[in-house]
């Protein structure tokens, strides 16, 4: 044992020690290198902002709406409902009704307003031009809003931009994009269900204490009966030998 040495603390050090509460020094430490994701090839820790490259192809094309007749009909006559279902599947915190109402007010409402302006006569051309520009700007904003849902889907399944970025797809091919996103999520959900059904959990048997004690008693009784029978056989053999010797 080495000699103990004592260090005299200054007033500042004593004041800092008084602020320490019991158990404060035993708190867990968050180490990024231990909890970070690692590269499957080299094993190095990946930064928290790392995202896998989006290089996966879509399961169906942008114009393959006829592959799923249900989503095709819903997207054609009621796209707000299909958009609400897609958003709710991506983020359960956003109800489908809220997303549906937003889509109905922005997209369907803008289309109705544009139709009314086109049919009502006697509107000043300059006023019509301004309204048209406002409607085009609103449509572009709706493309950004609906494209954010498509971007979330691409990040979730690492899908590439096809045929262009999400905002451009929804601005030019809004109805086709909604149907394609619904088919993609439907396919991935079906694959997850198949994997779950093909790999069921193992059945675990639970033994009670009474069963274990019963087995121990049976094993002990069998061993004792075997030893007693062996002892009896040895005694019988000794008696036989004595009888032979006496005769």
PDB file of C-alpha atoms in Angstrom:
ATOM      1  CA  UNK A   1       0.000   0.000   0.000  1.00  0.00           C
ATOM      2  CA  UNK A   2       1.351   3.379  -0.969  1.00  0.00           C
ATOM      3  CA  UNK A   3       1.335   6.324   1.310  1.00  0.00           C
ATOM      4  CA  UNK A   4      -1.860   8.398   1.274  1.00  0.00           C
ATOM      5  CA  UNK A   5      -1.548  11.987   0.228  1.00  0.00           C
ATOM      6  CA  UNK A   6      -4.092  14.713   0.948  1.00  0.00           C
ATOM      7  CA  UNK A   7      -4.646  17.841  -1.108  1.00  0.00           C
ATOM      8  CA  UNK A   8      -6.041  20.980   0.420  1.00  0.00           C
ATOM      9  CA  UNK A   9      -8.913  22.385  -1.630  1.00  0.00           C
ATOM     10  CA  UNK A  10      -9.338  26.044  -2.321  1.00  0.00           C
ATOM     11  CA  UNK A  11     -12.514  27.955  -1.515  1.00  0.00           C
ATOM     12  CA  UNK A  12     -13.611  27.860  -5.163  1.00  0.00           C
ATOM     13  CA  UNK A  13     -13.204  24.084  -5.311  1.00  0.00           C
ATOM     14  CA  UNK A  14     -15.121  23.622  -2.055  1.00  0.00           C
ATOM     15  CA  UNK A  15     -17.955  25.788  -3.360  1.00  0.00           C
ATOM     16  CA  UNK A  16     -18.151  23.713  -6.575  1.00  0.00           C
ATOM     17  CA  UNK A  17     -18.328  20.483  -4.548  1.00  0.00           C
ATOM     18  CA  UNK A  18     -21.234  21.792  -2.518  1.00  0.00           C
ATOM     19  CA  UNK A  19     -23.306  22.196  -5.695  1.00  0.00           C
ATOM     20  CA  UNK A  20     -23.037  18.488  -6.517  1.00  0.00           C
ATOM     21  CA  UNK A  21     -26.252  16.636  -5.673  1.00  0.00           C
ATOM     22  CA  UNK A  22     -26.299  12.948  -4.628  1.00  0.00           C
ATOM     23  CA  UNK A  23     -26.314  10.670  -7.650  1.00  0.00           C
ATOM     24  CA  UNK A  24     -25.331  13.405 -10.077  1.00  0.00           C
ATOM     25  CA  UNK A  25     -22.002  11.812 -10.902  1.00  0.00           C
ATOM     26  CA  UNK A  26     -23.640   8.447 -11.660  1.00  0.00           C
ATOM     27  CA  UNK A  27     -25.672   9.667 -14.627  1.00  0.00           C
ATOM     28  CA  UNK A  28     -25.266   7.762 -17.947  1.00  0.00           C
ATOM     29  CA  UNK A  29     -23.027   9.346 -20.549  1.00  0.00           C
ATOM     30  CA  UNK A  30     -24.196   9.605 -24.155  1.00  0.00           C
ATOM     31  CA  UNK A  31     -21.317   8.461 -26.366  1.00  0.00           C
ATOM     32  CA  UNK A  32     -22.022   9.021 -30.055  1.00  0.00           C
ATOM     33  CA  UNK A  33     -19.449   6.475 -31.228  1.00  0.00           C
ATOM     34  CA  UNK A  34     -21.200   3.649 -29.361  1.00  0.00           C
ATOM     35  CA  UNK A  35     -24.778   4.464 -30.380  1.00  0.00           C
ATOM     36  CA  UNK A  36     -24.165   5.663 -33.938  1.00  0.00           C
ATOM     37  CA  UNK A  37     -25.079   3.614 -36.969  1.00  0.00           C
ATOM     38  CA  UNK A  38     -22.185   1.829 -38.633  1.00  0.00           C
ATOM     39  CA  UNK A  39     -21.348   1.128 -42.219  1.00  0.00           C
ATOM     40  CA  UNK A  40     -22.121  -2.525 -43.072  1.00  0.00           C
ATOM     41  CA  UNK A  41     -19.001  -2.759 -45.258  1.00  0.00           C
ATOM     42  CA  UNK A  42     -16.228  -1.057 -43.271  1.00  0.00           C
ATOM     43  CA  UNK A  43     -17.809  -0.848 -39.798  1.00  0.00           C
ATOM     44  CA  UNK A  44     -17.049   2.844 -39.291  1.00  0.00           C
ATOM     45  CA  UNK A  45     -19.459   5.046 -37.351  1.00  0.00           C
ATOM     46  CA  UNK A  46     -21.752   7.106 -39.561  1.00  0.00           C
ATOM     47  CA  UNK A  47     -22.664  10.734 -38.743  1.00  0.00           C
ATOM     48  CA  UNK A  48     -26.142  11.502 -37.454  1.00  0.00           C
ATOM     49  CA  UNK A  49     -26.980  13.434 -40.647  1.00  0.00           C
ATOM     50  CA  UNK A  50     -26.103  10.517 -42.937  1.00  0.00           C
ATOM     51  CA  UNK A  51     -28.829   9.313 -45.288  1.00  0.00           C
ATOM     52  CA  UNK A  52     -28.530   6.257 -47.548  1.00  0.00           C
ATOM     53  CA  UNK A  53     -28.362   7.043 -51.250  1.00  0.00           C
ATOM     54  CA  UNK A  54     -31.719   7.092 -53.019  1.00  0.00           C
ATOM     55  CA  UNK A  55     -31.003   4.595 -55.788  1.00  0.00           C
ATOM     56  CA  UNK A  56     -34.008   2.255 -55.646  1.00  0.00           C
ATOM     57  CA  UNK A  57     -36.449   2.154 -58.528  1.00  0.00           C
ATOM     58  CA  UNK A  58     -40.192   2.570 -58.104  1.00  0.00           C
ATOM     59  CA  UNK A  59     -42.140  -0.666 -58.245  1.00  0.00           C
ATOM     60  CA  UNK A  60     -44.521   0.752 -60.861  1.00  0.00           C
ATOM     61  CA  UNK A  61     -44.265   3.527 -63.428  1.00  0.00           C
ATOM     62  CA  UNK A  62     -45.826   6.958 -63.188  1.00  0.00           C
ATOM     63  CA  UNK A  63     -48.385   6.070 -65.899  1.00  0.00           C
ATOM     64  CA  UNK A  64     -49.255   2.607 -64.541  1.00  0.00           C
ATOM     65  CA  UNK A  65     -52.471   3.799 -62.935  1.00  0.00           C
ATOM     66  CA  UNK A  66     -54.468   0.902 -64.412  1.00  0.00           C
ATOM     67  CA  UNK A  67     -52.452  -1.608 -62.330  1.00  0.00           C
ATOM     68  CA  UNK A  68     -54.615  -0.738 -59.314  1.00  0.00           C
ATOM     69  CA  UNK A  69     -58.148   0.089 -60.390  1.00  0.00           C
ATOM     70  CA  UNK A  70     -59.282   1.121 -56.892  1.00  0.00           C
ATOM     71  CA  UNK A  71     -56.629   3.803 -56.395  1.00  0.00           C
ATOM     72  CA  UNK A  72     -57.059   4.896 -60.034  1.00  0.00           C
ATOM     73  CA  UNK A  73     -60.774   5.580 -59.627  1.00  0.00           C
ATOM     74  CA  UNK A  74     -60.292   7.240 -56.228  1.00  0.00           C
ATOM     75  CA  UNK A  75     -57.461   9.439 -57.490  1.00  0.00           C
ATOM     76  CA  UNK A  76     -59.446  10.482 -60.564  1.00  0.00           C
ATOM     77  CA  UNK A  77     -62.736  11.425 -58.910  1.00  0.00           C
ATOM     78  CA  UNK A  78     -61.642  12.167 -55.327  1.00  0.00           C
ATOM     79  CA  UNK A  79     -57.876  12.856 -55.187  1.00  0.00           C
ATOM     80  CA  UNK A  80     -58.154  14.590 -51.817  1.00  0.00           C
ATOM     81  CA  UNK A  81     -59.234  11.305 -50.179  1.00  0.00           C
ATOM     82  CA  UNK A  82     -56.350   9.377 -51.755  1.00  0.00           C
ATOM     83  CA  UNK A  83     -53.889  12.058 -50.667  1.00  0.00           C
ATOM     84  CA  UNK A  84     -55.202  11.858 -47.097  1.00  0.00           C
ATOM     85  CA  UNK A  85     -54.697   8.091 -47.026  1.00  0.00           C
ATOM     86  CA  UNK A  86     -51.155   8.425 -48.316  1.00  0.00           C
ATOM     87  CA  UNK A  87     -50.223  11.064 -45.730  1.00  0.00           C
ATOM     88  CA  UNK A  88     -51.717   9.054 -42.871  1.00  0.00           C
ATOM     89  CA  UNK A  89     -49.781   5.944 -43.965  1.00  0.00           C
ATOM     90  CA  UNK A  90     -46.537   7.941 -43.935  1.00  0.00           C
ATOM     91  CA  UNK A  91     -47.176   9.812 -40.684  1.00  0.00           C
ATOM     92  CA  UNK A  92     -49.740   8.459 -38.231  1.00  0.00           C
ATOM     93  CA  UNK A  93     -49.706  11.743 -36.300  1.00  0.00           C
ATOM     94  CA  UNK A  94     -51.466  13.493 -39.213  1.00  0.00           C
ATOM     95  CA  UNK A  95     -55.080  12.282 -39.587  1.00  0.00           C
ATOM     96  CA  UNK A  96     -56.329  11.536 -43.068  1.00  0.00           C
ATOM     97  CA  UNK A  97     -59.230  13.960 -42.680  1.00  0.00           C
ATOM     98  CA  UNK A  98     -56.916  16.940 -42.058  1.00  0.00           C
ATOM     99  CA  UNK A  99     -54.766  16.209 -45.104  1.00  0.00           C
ATOM    100  CA  UNK A 100     -57.907  15.591 -47.179  1.00  0.00           C
ATOM    101  CA  UNK A 101     -59.415  18.960 -46.198  1.00  0.00           C
ATOM    102  CA  UNK A 102     -56.159  20.808 -46.984  1.00  0.00           C
ATOM    103  CA  UNK A 103     -55.999  19.176 -50.405  1.00  0.00           C
ATOM    104  CA  UNK A 104     -59.676  19.931 -51.105  1.00  0.00           C
ATOM    105  CA  UNK A 105     -59.319  23.617 -50.209  1.00  0.00           C
ATOM    106  CA  UNK A 106     -56.082  24.195 -52.094  1.00  0.00           C
ATOM    107  CA  UNK A 107     -56.367  22.015 -55.205  1.00  0.00           C
ATOM    108  CA  UNK A 108     -60.059  21.413 -55.794  1.00  0.00           C
ATOM    109  CA  UNK A 109     -60.948  24.907 -54.543  1.00  0.00           C
ATOM    110  CA  UNK A 110     -58.478  26.504 -56.929  1.00  0.00           C
ATOM    111  CA  UNK A 111     -59.818  24.473 -59.845  1.00  0.00           C
ATOM    112  CA  UNK A 112     -63.400  25.523 -59.059  1.00  0.00           C
ATOM    113  CA  UNK A 113     -62.363  29.183 -58.836  1.00  0.00           C
ATOM    114  CA  UNK A 114     -60.523  28.987 -62.154  1.00  0.00           C
ATOM    115  CA  UNK A 115     -63.600  27.436 -63.811  1.00  0.00           C
ATOM    116  CA  UNK A 116     -65.897  30.141 -62.449  1.00  0.00           C
ATOM    117  CA  UNK A 117     -63.581  32.896 -63.692  1.00  0.00           C
ATOM    118  CA  UNK A 118     -63.402  31.306 -67.128  1.00  0.00           C
ATOM    119  CA  UNK A 119     -67.207  30.977 -67.431  1.00  0.00           C
ATOM    120  CA  UNK A 120     -68.260  34.351 -66.001  1.00  0.00           C
ATOM    121  CA  UNK A 121     -68.292  36.955 -68.794  1.00  0.00           C
ATOM    122  CA  UNK A 122     -67.527  40.635 -68.490  1.00  0.00           C
ATOM    123  CA  UNK A 123     -64.354  40.391 -66.404  1.00  0.00           C
ATOM    124  CA  UNK A 124     -61.637  42.868 -67.213  1.00  0.00           C
ATOM    125  CA  UNK A 125     -58.731  41.193 -69.086  1.00  0.00           C
ATOM    126  CA  UNK A 126     -56.154  42.693 -66.728  1.00  0.00           C
ATOM    127  CA  UNK A 127     -58.102  41.373 -63.750  1.00  0.00           C
ATOM    128  CA  UNK A 128     -58.365  37.951 -65.363  1.00  0.00           C
ATOM    129  CA  UNK A 129     -54.611  37.974 -65.969  1.00  0.00           C
ATOM    130  CA  UNK A 130     -53.903  38.759 -62.337  1.00  0.00           C
ATOM    131  CA  UNK A 131     -56.267  36.064 -61.133  1.00  0.00           C
ATOM    132  CA  UNK A 132     -54.706  33.551 -63.503  1.00  0.00           C
ATOM    133  CA  UNK A 133     -51.231  34.379 -62.210  1.00  0.00           C
ATOM    134  CA  UNK A 134     -52.460  33.963 -58.651  1.00  0.00           C
ATOM    135  CA  UNK A 135     -53.993  30.583 -59.477  1.00  0.00           C
ATOM    136  CA  UNK A 136     -50.767  29.403 -61.126  1.00  0.00           C
ATOM    137  CA  UNK A 137     -48.794  30.501 -58.079  1.00  0.00           C
ATOM    138  CA  UNK A 138     -51.279  28.667 -55.824  1.00  0.00           C
ATOM    139  CA  UNK A 139     -50.926  25.540 -57.970  1.00  0.00           C
ATOM    140  CA  UNK A 140     -47.141  25.727 -57.630  1.00  0.00           C
ATOM    141  CA  UNK A 141     -47.488  26.001 -53.846  1.00  0.00           C
ATOM    142  CA  UNK A 142     -49.824  23.002 -53.832  1.00  0.00           C
ATOM    143  CA  UNK A 143     -47.196  21.102 -55.810  1.00  0.00           C
ATOM    144  CA  UNK A 144     -44.639  21.905 -53.112  1.00  0.00           C
ATOM    145  CA  UNK A 145     -47.058  20.810 -50.367  1.00  0.00           C
ATOM    146  CA  UNK A 146     -47.995  17.517 -51.997  1.00  0.00           C
ATOM    147  CA  UNK A 147     -44.397  16.977 -53.120  1.00  0.00           C
ATOM    148  CA  UNK A 148     -43.270  16.973 -49.497  1.00  0.00           C
ATOM    149  CA  UNK A 149     -45.321  13.822 -48.925  1.00  0.00           C
ATOM    150  CA  UNK A 150     -43.718  12.216 -51.969  1.00  0.00           C
ATOM    151  CA  UNK A 151     -40.280  13.226 -50.713  1.00  0.00           C
ATOM    152  CA  UNK A 152     -40.986  11.584 -47.337  1.00  0.00           C
ATOM    153  CA  UNK A 153     -41.965   8.404 -49.158  1.00  0.00           C
ATOM    154  CA  UNK A 154     -38.744   8.464 -51.168  1.00  0.00           C
ATOM    155  CA  UNK A 155     -36.645   8.904 -48.024  1.00  0.00           C
ATOM    156  CA  UNK A 156     -38.445   6.069 -46.281  1.00  0.00           C
ATOM    157  CA  UNK A 157     -37.866   3.529 -49.060  1.00  0.00           C
ATOM    158  CA  UNK A 158     -34.747   5.123 -50.657  1.00  0.00           C
ATOM    159  CA  UNK A 159     -36.492   5.797 -53.967  1.00  0.00           C
ATOM    160  CA  UNK A 160     -34.940   7.917 -56.665  1.00  0.00           C
ATOM    161  CA  UNK A 161     -36.501  10.991 -58.295  1.00  0.00           C
ATOM    162  CA  UNK A 162     -38.617   9.650 -61.138  1.00  0.00           C
ATOM    163  CA  UNK A 163     -39.309  11.119 -63.633  1.00  0.00           C
ATOM    164  CA  UNK A 164     -38.127  14.360 -61.915  1.00  0.00           C
ATOM    165  CA  UNK A 165     -38.125  15.973 -58.468  1.00  0.00           C
ATOM    166  CA  UNK A 166     -41.264  15.556 -56.293  1.00  0.00           C
ATOM    167  CA  UNK A 167     -42.470  19.135 -56.740  1.00  0.00           C
ATOM    168  CA  UNK A 168     -42.244  18.935 -60.525  1.00  0.00           C
ATOM    169  CA  UNK A 169     -44.021  15.582 -60.612  1.00  0.00           C
ATOM    170  CA  UNK A 170     -46.981  16.908 -58.627  1.00  0.00           C
ATOM    171  CA  UNK A 171     -47.152  20.152 -60.601  1.00  0.00           C
ATOM    172  CA  UNK A 172     -47.300  18.353 -63.952  1.00  0.00           C
ATOM    173  CA  UNK A 173     -48.692  14.874 -63.145  1.00  0.00           C
ATOM    174  CA  UNK A 174     -50.488  15.326 -59.838  1.00  0.00           C
ATOM    175  CA  UNK A 175     -53.142  12.608 -60.229  1.00  0.00           C
ATOM    176  CA  UNK A 176     -50.693  10.047 -61.605  1.00  0.00           C
ATOM    177  CA  UNK A 177     -48.249  10.806 -58.787  1.00  0.00           C
ATOM    178  CA  UNK A 178     -50.899  10.202 -56.119  1.00  0.00           C
ATOM    179  CA  UNK A 179     -51.789   6.820 -57.594  1.00  0.00           C
ATOM    180  CA  UNK A 180     -48.125   5.810 -57.931  1.00  0.00           C
ATOM    181  CA  UNK A 181     -47.397   6.705 -54.296  1.00  0.00           C
ATOM    182  CA  UNK A 182     -50.423   4.726 -53.110  1.00  0.00           C
ATOM    183  CA  UNK A 183     -49.350   1.647 -55.100  1.00  0.00           C
ATOM    184  CA  UNK A 184     -45.801   1.913 -53.750  1.00  0.00           C
ATOM    185  CA  UNK A 185     -46.899   2.042 -50.103  1.00  0.00           C
ATOM    186  CA  UNK A 186     -49.432  -0.727 -50.671  1.00  0.00           C
ATOM    187  CA  UNK A 187     -46.730  -2.980 -52.132  1.00  0.00           C
ATOM    188  CA  UNK A 188     -44.274  -2.351 -49.294  1.00  0.00           C
ATOM    189  CA  UNK A 189     -46.948  -2.989 -46.665  1.00  0.00           C
ATOM    190  CA  UNK A 190     -47.806  -6.293 -48.357  1.00  0.00           C
ATOM    191  CA  UNK A 191     -44.124  -7.307 -48.319  1.00  0.00           C
ATOM    192  CA  UNK A 192     -43.872  -6.543 -44.596  1.00  0.00           C
ATOM    193  CA  UNK A 193     -46.932  -8.692 -43.896  1.00  0.00           C
ATOM    194  CA  UNK A 194     -45.480 -11.599 -45.890  1.00  0.00           C
ATOM    195  CA  UNK A 195     -42.186 -11.415 -43.987  1.00  0.00           C
ATOM    196  CA  UNK A 196     -44.056 -11.444 -40.687  1.00  0.00           C
ATOM    197  CA  UNK A 197     -46.114 -14.493 -41.703  1.00  0.00           C
ATOM    198  CA  UNK A 198     -43.107 -16.408 -43.047  1.00  0.00           C
ATOM    199  CA  UNK A 199     -41.026 -15.944 -39.883  1.00  0.00           C
ATOM    200  CA  UNK A 200     -43.302 -16.652 -36.892  1.00  0.00           C
ATOM    201  CA  UNK A 201     -41.810 -16.441 -33.405  1.00  0.00           C
ATOM    202  CA  UNK A 202     -40.618 -19.611 -31.753  1.00  0.00           C
ATOM    203  CA  UNK A 203     -42.900 -21.260 -29.213  1.00  0.00           C
ATOM    204  CA  UNK A 204     -41.409 -21.096 -25.759  1.00  0.00           C
ATOM    205  CA  UNK A 205     -42.336 -23.731 -23.202  1.00  0.00           C
ATOM    206  CA  UNK A 206     -42.673 -22.609 -19.614  1.00  0.00           C
ATOM    207  CA  UNK A 207     -42.205 -25.138 -16.832  1.00  0.00           C
ATOM    208  CA  UNK A 208     -43.661 -24.555 -13.411  1.00  0.00           C
ATOM    209  CA  UNK A 209     -41.792 -25.117 -10.185  1.00  0.00           C
ATOM    210  CA  UNK A 210     -44.129 -27.984  -9.294  1.00  0.00           C
ATOM    211  CA  UNK A 211     -43.260 -29.861 -12.494  1.00  0.00           C
ATOM    212  CA  UNK A 212     -39.542 -29.406 -11.910  1.00  0.00           C
ATOM    213  CA  UNK A 213     -39.840 -30.608  -8.307  1.00  0.00           C
ATOM    214  CA  UNK A 214     -41.864 -33.627  -9.456  1.00  0.00           C
ATOM    215  CA  UNK A 215     -39.210 -34.550 -12.002  1.00  0.00           C
ATOM    216  CA  UNK A 216     -36.489 -34.201  -9.366  1.00  0.00           C
ATOM    217  CA  UNK A 217     -38.404 -36.460  -6.963  1.00  0.00           C
ATOM    218  CA  UNK A 218     -38.970 -39.052  -9.691  1.00  0.00           C
ATOM    219  CA  UNK A 219     -35.313 -39.060 -10.657  1.00  0.00           C
ATOM    220  CA  UNK A 220     -34.276 -39.355  -7.014  1.00  0.00           C
ATOM    221  CA  UNK A 221     -36.720 -42.231  -6.378  1.00  0.00           C
ATOM    222  CA  UNK A 222     -35.604 -44.064  -9.518  1.00  0.00           C
ATOM    223  CA  UNK A 223     -31.957 -43.747  -8.501  1.00  0.00           C
ATOM    224  CA  UNK A 224     -32.705 -44.952  -4.952  1.00  0.00           C
ATOM    225  CA  UNK A 225     -34.726 -47.933  -6.215  1.00  0.00           C
ATOM    226  CA  UNK A 226     -31.920 -48.825  -8.595  1.00  0.00           C
ATOM    227  CA  UNK A 227     -29.333 -48.686  -5.793  1.00  0.00           C
ATOM    228  CA  UNK A 228     -31.521 -50.787  -3.482  1.00  0.00           C
ATOM    229  CA  UNK A 229     -32.085 -53.424  -6.175  1.00  0.00           C
ATOM    230  CA  UNK A 230     -28.344 -53.531  -6.851  1.00  0.00           C
ATOM    231  CA  UNK A 231     -27.629 -53.962  -3.129  1.00  0.00           C
ATOM    232  CA  UNK A 232     -30.181 -56.796  -2.896  1.00  0.00           C
ATOM    233  CA  UNK A 233     -28.636 -58.576  -5.873  1.00  0.00           C
ATOM    234  CA  UNK A 234     -25.173 -58.351  -4.339  1.00  0.00           C
ATOM    235  CA  UNK A 235     -26.438 -59.792  -1.035  1.00  0.00           C
ATOM    236  CA  UNK A 236     -28.158 -62.668  -2.852  1.00  0.00           C
ATOM    237  CA  UNK A 237     -24.986 -63.471  -4.739  1.00  0.00           C
ATOM    238  CA  UNK A 238     -22.989 -63.512  -1.471  1.00  0.00           C
ATOM    239  CA  UNK A 239     -25.499 -65.881   0.168  1.00  0.00           C
ATOM    240  CA  UNK A 240     -25.291 -68.204  -2.839  1.00  0.00           C
ATOM    241  CA  UNK A 241     -21.515 -68.307  -2.629  1.00  0.00           C
ATOM    242  CA  UNK A 242     -21.645 -69.155   1.104  1.00  0.00           C
ATOM    243  CA  UNK A 243     -24.072 -71.999   0.493  1.00  0.00           C
ATOM    244  CA  UNK A 244     -21.800 -73.415  -2.198  1.00  0.00           C
ATOM    245  CA  UNK A 245     -18.772 -73.233   0.106  1.00  0.00           C
ATOM    246  CA  UNK A 246     -20.606 -74.942   3.027  1.00  0.00           C
ATOM    247  CA  UNK A 247     -21.775 -77.752   0.781  1.00  0.00           C
TER     248      UNK A 247
END
